[in-house]
Coordinates of C-alpha atoms in Angstrom, one line a residue:
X138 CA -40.6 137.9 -3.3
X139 CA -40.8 141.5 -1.5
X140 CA -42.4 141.0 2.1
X141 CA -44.8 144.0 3.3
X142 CA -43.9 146.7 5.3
X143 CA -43.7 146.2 9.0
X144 CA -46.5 146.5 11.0
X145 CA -46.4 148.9 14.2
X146 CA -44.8 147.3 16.9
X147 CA -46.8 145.3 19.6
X148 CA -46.5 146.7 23.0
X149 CA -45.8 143.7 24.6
X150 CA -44.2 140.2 23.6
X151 CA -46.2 137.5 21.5
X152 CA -45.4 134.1 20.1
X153 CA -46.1 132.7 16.9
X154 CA -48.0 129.8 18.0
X155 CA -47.6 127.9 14.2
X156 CA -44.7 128.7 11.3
X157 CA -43.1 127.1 8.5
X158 CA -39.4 128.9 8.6
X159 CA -38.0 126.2 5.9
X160 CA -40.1 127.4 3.1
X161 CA -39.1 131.2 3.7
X162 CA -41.4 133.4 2.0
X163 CA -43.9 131.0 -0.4
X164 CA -41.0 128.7 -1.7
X165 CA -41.8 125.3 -1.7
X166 CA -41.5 122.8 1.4
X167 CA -37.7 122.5 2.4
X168 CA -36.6 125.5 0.4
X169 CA -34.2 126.9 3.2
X170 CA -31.1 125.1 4.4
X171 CA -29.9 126.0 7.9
X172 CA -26.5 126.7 6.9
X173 CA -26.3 128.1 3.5
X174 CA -29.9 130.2 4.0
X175 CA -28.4 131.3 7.7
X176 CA -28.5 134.9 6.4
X177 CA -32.2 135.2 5.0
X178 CA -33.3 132.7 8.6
X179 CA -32.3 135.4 10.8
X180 CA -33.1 137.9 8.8
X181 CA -37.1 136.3 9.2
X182 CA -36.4 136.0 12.8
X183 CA -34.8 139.8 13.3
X184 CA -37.9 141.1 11.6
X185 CA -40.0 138.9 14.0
X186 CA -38.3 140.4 17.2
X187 CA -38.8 143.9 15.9
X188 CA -42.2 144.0 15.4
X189 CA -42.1 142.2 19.5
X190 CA -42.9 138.6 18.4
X191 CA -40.4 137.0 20.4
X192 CA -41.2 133.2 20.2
X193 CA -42.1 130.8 17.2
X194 CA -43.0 127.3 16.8
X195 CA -41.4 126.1 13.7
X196 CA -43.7 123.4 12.6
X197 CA -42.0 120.7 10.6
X198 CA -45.0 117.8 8.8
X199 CA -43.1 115.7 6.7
X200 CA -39.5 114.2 7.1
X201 CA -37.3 116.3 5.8
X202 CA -39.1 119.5 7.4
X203 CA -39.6 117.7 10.8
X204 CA -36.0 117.1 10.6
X205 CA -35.5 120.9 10.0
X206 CA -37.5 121.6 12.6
X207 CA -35.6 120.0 15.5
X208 CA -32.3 121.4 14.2
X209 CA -33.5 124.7 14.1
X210 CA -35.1 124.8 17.3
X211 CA -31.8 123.1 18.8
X212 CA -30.3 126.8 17.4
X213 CA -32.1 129.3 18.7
X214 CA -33.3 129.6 22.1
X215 CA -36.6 130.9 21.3
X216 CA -37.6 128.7 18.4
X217 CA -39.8 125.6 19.2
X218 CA -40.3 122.6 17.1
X219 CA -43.7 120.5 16.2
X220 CA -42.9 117.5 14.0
X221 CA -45.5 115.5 12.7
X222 CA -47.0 113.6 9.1
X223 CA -49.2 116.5 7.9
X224 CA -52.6 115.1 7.3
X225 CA -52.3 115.4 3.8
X226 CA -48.5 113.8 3.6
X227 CA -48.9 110.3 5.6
X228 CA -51.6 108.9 2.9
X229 CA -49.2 110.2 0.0
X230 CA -46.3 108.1 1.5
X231 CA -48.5 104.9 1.5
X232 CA -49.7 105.4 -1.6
X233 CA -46.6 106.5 -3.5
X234 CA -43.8 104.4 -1.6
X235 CA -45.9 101.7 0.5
X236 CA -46.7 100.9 4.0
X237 CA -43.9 99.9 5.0
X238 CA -42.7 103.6 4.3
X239 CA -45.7 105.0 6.1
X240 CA -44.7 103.3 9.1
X241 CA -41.0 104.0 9.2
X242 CA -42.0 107.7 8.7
X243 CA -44.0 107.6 11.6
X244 CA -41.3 106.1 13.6
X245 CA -39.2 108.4 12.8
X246 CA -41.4 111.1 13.8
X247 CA -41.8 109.4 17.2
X248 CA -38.2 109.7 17.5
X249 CA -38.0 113.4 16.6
X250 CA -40.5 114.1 19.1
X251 CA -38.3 113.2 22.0
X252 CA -36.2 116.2 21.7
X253 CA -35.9 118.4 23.9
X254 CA -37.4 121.5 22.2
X255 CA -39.8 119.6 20.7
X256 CA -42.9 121.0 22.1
X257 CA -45.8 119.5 20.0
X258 CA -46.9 116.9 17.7
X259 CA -48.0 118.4 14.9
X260 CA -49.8 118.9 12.5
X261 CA -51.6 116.1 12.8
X262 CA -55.8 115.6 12.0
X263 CA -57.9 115.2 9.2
X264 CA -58.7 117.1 5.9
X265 CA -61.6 116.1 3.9
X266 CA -60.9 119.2 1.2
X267 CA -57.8 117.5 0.0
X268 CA -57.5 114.0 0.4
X269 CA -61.2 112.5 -0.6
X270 CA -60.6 108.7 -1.6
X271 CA -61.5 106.1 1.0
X272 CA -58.1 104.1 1.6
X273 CA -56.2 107.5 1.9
X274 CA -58.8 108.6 4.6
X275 CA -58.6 105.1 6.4
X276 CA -54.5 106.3 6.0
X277 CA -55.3 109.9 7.5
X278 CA -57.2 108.3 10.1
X279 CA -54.8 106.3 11.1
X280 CA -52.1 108.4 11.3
X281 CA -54.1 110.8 13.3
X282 CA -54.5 108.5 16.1
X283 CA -51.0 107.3 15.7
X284 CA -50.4 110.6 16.5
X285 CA -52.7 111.2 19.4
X286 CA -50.9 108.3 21.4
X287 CA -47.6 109.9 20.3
X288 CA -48.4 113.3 22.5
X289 CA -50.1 110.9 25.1
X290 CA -46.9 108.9 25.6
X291 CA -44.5 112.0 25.1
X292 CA -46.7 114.2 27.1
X293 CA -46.4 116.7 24.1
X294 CA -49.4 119.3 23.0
X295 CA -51.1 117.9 20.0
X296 CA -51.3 120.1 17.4
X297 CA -54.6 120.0 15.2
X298 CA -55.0 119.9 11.0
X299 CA -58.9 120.6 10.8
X300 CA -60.1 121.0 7.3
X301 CA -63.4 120.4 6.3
X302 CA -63.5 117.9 9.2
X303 CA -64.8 119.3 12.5
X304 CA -66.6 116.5 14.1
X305 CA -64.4 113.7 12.8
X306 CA -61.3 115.5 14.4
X307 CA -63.9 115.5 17.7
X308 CA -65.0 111.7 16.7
X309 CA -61.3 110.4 17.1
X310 CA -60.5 112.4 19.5
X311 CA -63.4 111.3 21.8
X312 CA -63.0 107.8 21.1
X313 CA -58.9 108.1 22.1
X314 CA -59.0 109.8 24.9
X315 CA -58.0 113.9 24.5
X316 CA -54.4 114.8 25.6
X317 CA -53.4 116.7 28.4
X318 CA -52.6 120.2 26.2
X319 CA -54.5 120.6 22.5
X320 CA -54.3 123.5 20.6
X321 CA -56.7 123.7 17.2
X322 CA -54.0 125.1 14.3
X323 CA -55.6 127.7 12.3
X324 CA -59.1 127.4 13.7
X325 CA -61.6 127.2 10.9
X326 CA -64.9 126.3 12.4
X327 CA -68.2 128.4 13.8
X328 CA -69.0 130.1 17.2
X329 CA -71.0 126.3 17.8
X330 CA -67.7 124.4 16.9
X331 CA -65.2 126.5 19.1
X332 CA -67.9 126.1 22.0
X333 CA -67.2 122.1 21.3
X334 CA -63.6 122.8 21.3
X335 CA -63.5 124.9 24.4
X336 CA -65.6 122.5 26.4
X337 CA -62.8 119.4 25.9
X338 CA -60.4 122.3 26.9
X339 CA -58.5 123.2 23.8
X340 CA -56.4 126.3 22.8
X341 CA -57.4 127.9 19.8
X342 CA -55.4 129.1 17.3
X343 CA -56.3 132.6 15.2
X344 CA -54.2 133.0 11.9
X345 CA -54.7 136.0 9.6
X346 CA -57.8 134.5 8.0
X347 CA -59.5 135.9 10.8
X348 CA -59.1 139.3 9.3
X349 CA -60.7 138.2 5.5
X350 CA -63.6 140.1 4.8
X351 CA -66.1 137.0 4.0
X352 CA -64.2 135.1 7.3
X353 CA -67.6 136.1 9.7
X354 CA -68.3 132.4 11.1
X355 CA -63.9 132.7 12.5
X356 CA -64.5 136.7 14.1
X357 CA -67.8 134.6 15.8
X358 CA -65.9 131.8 16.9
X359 CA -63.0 134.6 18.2
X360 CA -65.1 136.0 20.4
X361 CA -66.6 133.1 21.8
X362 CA -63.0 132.5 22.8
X363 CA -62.1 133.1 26.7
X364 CA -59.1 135.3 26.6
X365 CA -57.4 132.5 28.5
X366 CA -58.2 130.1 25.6
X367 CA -56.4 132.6 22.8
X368 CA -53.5 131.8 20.5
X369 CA -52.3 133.5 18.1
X370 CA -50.0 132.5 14.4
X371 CA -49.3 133.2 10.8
X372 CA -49.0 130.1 9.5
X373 CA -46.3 131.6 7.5
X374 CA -45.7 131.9 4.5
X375 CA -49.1 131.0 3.9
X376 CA -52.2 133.1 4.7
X377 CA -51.4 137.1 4.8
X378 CA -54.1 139.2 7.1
X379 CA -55.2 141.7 5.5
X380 CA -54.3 144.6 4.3
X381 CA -52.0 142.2 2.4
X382 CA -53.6 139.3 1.6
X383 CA -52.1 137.9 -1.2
X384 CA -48.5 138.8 -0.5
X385 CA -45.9 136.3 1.1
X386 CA -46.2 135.9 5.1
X387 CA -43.8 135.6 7.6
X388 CA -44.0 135.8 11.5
X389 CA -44.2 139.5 12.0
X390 CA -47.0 140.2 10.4
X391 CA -48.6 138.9 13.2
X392 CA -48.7 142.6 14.6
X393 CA -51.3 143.3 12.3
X394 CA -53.9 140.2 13.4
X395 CA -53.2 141.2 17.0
X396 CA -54.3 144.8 16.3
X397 CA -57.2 143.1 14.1
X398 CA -58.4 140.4 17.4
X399 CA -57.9 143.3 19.8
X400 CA -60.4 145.6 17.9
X401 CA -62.7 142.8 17.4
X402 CA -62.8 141.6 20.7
X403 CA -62.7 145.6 22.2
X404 CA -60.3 144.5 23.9
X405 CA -56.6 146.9 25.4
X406 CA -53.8 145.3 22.7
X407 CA -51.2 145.5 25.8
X408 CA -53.8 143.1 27.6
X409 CA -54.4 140.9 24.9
X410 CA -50.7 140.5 23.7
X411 CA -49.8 139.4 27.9
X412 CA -52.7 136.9 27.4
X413 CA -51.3 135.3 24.2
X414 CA -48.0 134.8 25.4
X415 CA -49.2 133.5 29.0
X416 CA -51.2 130.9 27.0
X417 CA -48.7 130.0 24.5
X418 CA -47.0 129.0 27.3
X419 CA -49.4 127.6 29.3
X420 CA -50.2 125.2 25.9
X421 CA -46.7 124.1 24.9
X422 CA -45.5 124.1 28.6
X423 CA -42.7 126.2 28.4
X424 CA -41.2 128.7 31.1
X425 CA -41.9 132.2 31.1

């Protein structure tokens, strides 16, 4: 698939605060291999660094792509690893293979998450838009606040799934006690939900949805937003800012949803780019 052109550069260095690298450019989950897709890897990553997005976190939410994730991170020293059972995945695994399965895959999440470049547990939450019967929701639930404890124990920023389930994600939350860093993946609610967010101290997380013409409730919740509170992803390969919606993503392309929140916000780009790497720092506690 052709990627768009590149978009200005930035004038200062930002992170992509959420990426899937293994499925390239809209291929299916696990698509890449480290090794024998070295070339078209770097080549995402080269076009990343020209465009000044200088960091990713490579988020990896079933086995297999956890696994990726921890490999790759271990290769490059400014790619960061999430690992986590994607909302979606953990009640598949009990339904299709058993619980038995469902709790060795969380275990062996656990155990991913003690690497060293492993930054976050994620994405982990709840999504009411794709999994709907009862016992795979009592599944989803389950594995959320499996992984809750997981960032607790790991000290690890928790990394938040939040489709069409604002104040359950808040509910379980609440009742399990919030970890020390939590950043809201692709933040999907209103101005009234990222005021909810904000007060528990979360980081939220702008993809390029914020730039879709009918997206009003996310440029609302945006600037709500304390510039401290600001990240920024693509959520690669998936959802393409406009002016090129519809075409594959990958992490540069986050130079045209900066430009996009700067404008919005009226806000200097240099000032705003500074901010989003300070605070994708701050929330995965890395070093400068």
């Amino acid at each position: 698939m052709t990627l768009p052109p590149l978009p200005q550069r930035l004038p200062a260095a930002v992170a992509d605060a959420h990426v899937h690298i293994d499925m390239g450019t809209g291929r299916s989950h696990n698509a890449l291999d480290l090794d024998k897709d070295q070339a078209e890897i770097e080549s995402l990553l080269d076009l990343a660094n020209e465009v000044n997005v200088t960091k990713l976190v490579n988020v990896g939410c079933e086995i297999p792509g956890a696994r990726f994730a921890i490999e790759f991170a271990k290769r490059y020293p400014n790619v960061f690893a999430a690992v986590a059972l994607h909302p979606n995945e953990a009640p598949r695994i009990a339904r299709e293979k058993g619980i038995v399965a469902f709790q060795a895959a969380l275990t062996e999440i656990a155990e991913l998450a003690t690497a060293e470049k492993c930054v976050a547990v994620g994405e982990t939450g709840m999504d009411f838009f794709r999994t709907t019967e009862l016992s795979d929701l009592k599944i989803q639930e389950e594995s959320f606040r499996y992984h809750i404890d997981l960032a607790k124990r790991l000290d690890k920023t928790l990394m938040i799934h939040d489709r069409d389930s604002h104040q359950d994600i808040l509910r379980v939350l609440d009742s399990e006690g919030i970890p020390k860093r939590v950043m809201m993946h692709c933040f999907s609610g209103d101005a009234d939900f990222a005021k909810a967010c904000l007060d528990r101290g979360f980081y939220l997380s702008f993809a390029g949805t914020v730039t879709f013409k009918n997206a009003t409730n996310l440029r609302e919740a945006l600037s709500v937003t304390p510039q401290d509170r600001v990240l920024v992803e693509t959520d690669a390969p998936f959802l393409t800012p406009d002016p090129h919606r519809g075409s594959p993503n990958a992490s540069y392309m986050i130079g045209y949803t900066m430009r996009f929140m700067a404008d919005h916000r009226g806000e200097d780009l240099t000032q705003l780019c500074d901010a989003v790497m300070n605070n994708t720092n701050r929330a995965f506690n890395l070093v400068n």
